[in-house]
Amino acid sequence: MSEDFDFYSDEFQSNPGETFARMIDKCPFHRSDQWGWYSVFRHSDIQQIVDDNETYSAKWGPGPAYSPPEASILLVSADPPEHTDQKRAVARAFNLKTMQALEPALREFVGELLNDLQGKGRCDLITDIGIPVPLWIICKLLGVDFETHVARFRDWVEILAGNVFAQNDPSVATLAATKAGELQDFFAPMVDEKMAGVAAGEDPGNDILSELAKVDIDGYRLPRHELMSFAQFLVIAGSGTTTNTIGNFFRLMLDFPDQYQLLREKPELIESAVEEVLRYDAPVHGLFRTNNVPVHLGDLDVPADAKICLMWGAANRDPDVFDNPQVFDISRNPEQLKQIMSFGGGIHRCMGAPLARMEVRVVAEAFIRRFPDFREAGARVPYPFATLNGLDHLHLEW
Ligand code: HEM
């Protein structure tokens, strides 16, 4: 029995959790007549798909549109064996150690943001903290000066992240093509300089682009277009997602004051609180695979080369995996929290997950320490594009 499900509807976008619960129960596989793509809702079905890279390929890109091979993104649109080589190469430059090393400087940066806000008595959490923090991290990773470039990055990120699901709005796709060109022009001279340095036997630096330019695994070197695509991908994938998680954290603390009270009494729950925020409100509703051969999804016969959306946010609400999945509970069983799919699963599981968690934790700890009695001070504004689940504005006062 097919249930109504419209990804772009206000009903879904404003309260995805309820729709996910209904679809898991009544219609775990869905085909959209309007858009032609399929959706998968249950945790175990999604897990099976992400574990089968032979049948379900990433090569047509993570969005509902078929991205041509020349637009392929390092890692995200690669299948094994290329993905395996790429991941090994990237992991040399981008690993837990490089991420953890950023924490002290991040604390300082967040402290400065809070100093600026202290006397104002209010802020827009998204604009004043949620957006700058992940962009500052990305700039650090890429060796780009934050102060000089933050405004342009902000502009690129919103449109390019929004564009992933902009099938329903061709004007966004047109705008995104311009922004993608600008982002490409921004990185081209940097990548060329790093590659030229390496070719000349020099050390171009220790930012992630330099490290990636230096990678040489048994003669495997990352080609120029892959360095370019990775830099662009980090800007797009690492910022809007984390911005929305920071916003979702504070929104949920406002919506569930008993849980905020619990966190204040037991600050040691901060890590599971961040994880529960990610579970309850997956920042990315879902992303796509494309089947190489015809498959059956439940009662649906799916022809080869269909776009199949894996609904990470729904997997997080699956009652077969999570007790009382519709309840927001920061003291949830840690073993259950390990099953969250907000960062995807299988070989493409997010490489930036530890960094994103750290960013949200550092912001939450510092903000709560400084302004423990924050209150909501104005109407919430939802994130304007269907790609991400979160807010565009969250006004707080203290
Ligand atoms: C809360 C924040 C974040 C969320 C919710 C998130 C979500 C995801 C998801 C769902 C995927 C899987 C894509 C797929 O299966 O098609 C992914 C992949 C990836 N993410 Fe994140 N991400 C976040 C933050 C970051 C950050 C901060 C970075 C880096 C600075 C990052 C880098 C990556 C990379 C490199 C991949 C590709 C992994 C691969 O394909 O092997 N992400 N992310």
mmCIF file of N, CA, C and O in Angstrom, residues 74 77 84 88 120 131 145 153 166 186 197 232-233 239 244 256 278 282 296 328-329 337 348 370 379:
data_model
loop_
_atom_site.group_PDB
_atom_site.id
_atom_site.type_symbol
_atom_site.label_atom_id
_atom_site.label_comp_id
_atom_site.label_asym_id
_atom_site.label_seq_id
_atom_site.Cartn_x
_atom_site.Cartn_y
_atom_site.Cartn_z
ATOM 1 N N LEU A 74 35.228 13.814 -5.424
ATOM 2 C CA LEU A 74 36.139 12.878 -4.780
ATOM 3 C C LEU A 74 35.420 12.180 -3.625
ATOM 4 O O LEU A 74 34.699 12.823 -2.872
ATOM 5 N N SER A 77 31.232 10.493 -4.908
ATOM 6 C CA SER A 77 30.685 9.844 -6.103
ATOM 7 C C SER A 77 31.592 8.722 -6.610
ATOM 8 O O SER A 77 31.507 8.368 -7.777
ATOM 9 N N THR A 84 38.356 3.269 -2.420
ATOM 10 C CA THR A 84 39.291 2.754 -1.413
ATOM 11 C C THR A 84 40.607 3.533 -1.478
ATOM 12 O O THR A 84 41.154 3.951 -0.451
ATOM 13 N N ARG A 88 42.025 6.245 1.401
ATOM 14 C CA ARG A 88 43.341 6.085 2.023
ATOM 15 C C ARG A 88 44.149 7.372 1.881
ATOM 16 O O ARG A 88 44.821 7.822 2.800
ATOM 17 N N LYS A 120 25.537 42.556 24.247
ATOM 18 C CA LYS A 120 24.329 42.800 23.439
ATOM 19 C C LYS A 120 23.081 42.216 24.085
ATOM 20 O O LYS A 120 21.978 42.662 23.833
ATOM 21 N N ILE A 131 26.831 29.795 11.718
ATOM 22 C CA ILE A 131 27.471 29.886 10.391
ATOM 23 C C ILE A 131 28.989 30.097 10.518
ATOM 24 O O ILE A 131 29.764 29.364 9.901
ATOM 25 N N ASP A 145 42.307 32.399 4.581
ATOM 26 C CA ASP A 145 42.116 33.396 5.633
ATOM 27 C C ASP A 145 40.613 33.630 5.871
ATOM 28 O O ASP A 145 39.891 34.088 4.977
ATOM 29 N N PHE A 153 32.283 32.804 1.267
ATOM 30 C CA PHE A 153 32.020 31.395 1.581
ATOM 31 C C PHE A 153 30.562 31.195 2.007
ATOM 32 O O PHE A 153 29.907 30.248 1.620
ATOM 33 N N ALA A 166 17.460 20.763 -5.239
ATOM 34 C CA ALA A 166 16.674 21.862 -5.823
ATOM 35 C C ALA A 166 15.935 21.476 -7.091
ATOM 36 O O ALA A 166 15.614 22.320 -7.905
ATOM 37 N N PHE A 186 37.968 30.269 -7.289
ATOM 38 C CA PHE A 186 38.648 30.603 -6.037
ATOM 39 C C PHE A 186 39.748 29.584 -5.725
ATOM 40 O O PHE A 186 40.857 29.934 -5.336
ATOM 41 N N GLY A 197 54.288 23.349 -6.341
ATOM 42 C CA GLY A 197 55.271 23.254 -5.258
ATOM 43 C C GLY A 197 55.748 21.820 -5.071
ATOM 44 O O GLY A 197 56.947 21.547 -4.985
ATOM 45 N N GLN A 232 36.051 21.954 -2.789
ATOM 46 C CA GLN A 232 34.687 22.496 -2.912
ATOM 47 C C GLN A 232 33.703 21.700 -2.069
ATOM 48 O O GLN A 232 32.826 22.252 -1.406
ATOM 49 N N PHE A 233 33.901 20.385 -2.079
ATOM 50 C CA PHE A 233 32.989 19.531 -1.321
ATOM 51 C C PHE A 233 33.078 19.835 0.182
ATOM 52 O O PHE A 233 32.058 19.917 0.871
ATOM 53 N N SER A 239 29.911 22.601 6.189
ATOM 54 C CA SER A 239 29.478 23.804 6.900
ATOM 55 C C SER A 239 27.979 23.856 7.154
ATOM 56 O O SER A 239 27.551 23.883 8.307
ATOM 57 N N ASN A 244 23.418 23.747 10.816
ATOM 58 C CA ASN A 244 22.066 23.308 11.173
ATOM 59 C C ASN A 244 22.067 22.487 12.453
ATOM 60 O O ASN A 244 21.127 22.555 13.245
ATOM 61 N N PHE A 256 12.505 21.291 24.703
ATOM 62 C CA PHE A 256 12.432 20.263 25.753
ATOM 63 C C PHE A 256 13.199 20.767 26.984
ATOM 64 O O PHE A 256 14.323 20.321 27.265
ATOM 65 N N LEU A 278 21.528 14.922 16.912
ATOM 66 C CA LEU A 278 21.775 14.424 15.546
ATOM 67 C C LEU A 278 20.792 13.314 15.173
ATOM 68 O O LEU A 278 20.380 13.188 14.027
ATOM 69 N N ALA A 282 18.093 14.616 12.046
ATOM 70 C CA ALA A 282 19.220 14.433 11.130
ATOM 71 C C ALA A 282 19.322 15.675 10.249
ATOM 72 O O ALA A 282 18.344 16.055 9.602
ATOM 73 N N HIS A 296 14.380 -5.300 -6.489
ATOM 74 C CA HIS A 296 13.055 -5.212 -5.859
ATOM 75 C C HIS A 296 13.237 -4.517 -4.528
ATOM 76 O O HIS A 296 14.089 -4.901 -3.731
ATOM 77 N N PHE A 328 12.671 12.684 22.575
ATOM 78 C CA PHE A 328 13.999 13.311 22.634
ATOM 79 C C PHE A 328 14.572 13.079 24.035
ATOM 80 O O PHE A 328 14.040 13.591 25.015
ATOM 81 N N ASP A 329 15.640 12.296 24.115
ATOM 82 C CA ASP A 329 16.143 11.856 25.416
ATOM 83 C C ASP A 329 17.674 11.872 25.400
ATOM 84 O O ASP A 329 18.300 10.990 24.817
ATOM 85 N N LEU A 337 22.677 4.875 20.418
ATOM 86 C CA LEU A 337 23.131 6.082 19.715
ATOM 87 C C LEU A 337 24.215 5.769 18.682
ATOM 88 O O LEU A 337 24.383 6.509 17.716
ATOM 89 N N HIS A 348 30.883 5.112 2.700
ATOM 90 C CA HIS A 348 30.790 6.568 2.509
ATOM 91 C C HIS A 348 30.468 7.314 3.792
ATOM 92 O O HIS A 348 30.228 8.524 3.756
ATOM 93 N N ARG A 370 28.381 30.476 29.415
ATOM 94 C CA ARG A 370 28.332 31.944 29.411
ATOM 95 C C ARG A 370 26.905 32.475 29.615
ATOM 96 O O ARG A 370 26.678 33.416 30.353
ATOM 97 N N ALA A 379 10.598 35.066 16.216
ATOM 98 C CA ALA A 379 10.085 33.929 15.452
ATOM 99 C C ALA A 379 11.234 33.145 14.800
ATOM 100 O O ALA A 379 12.190 33.740 14.312
#
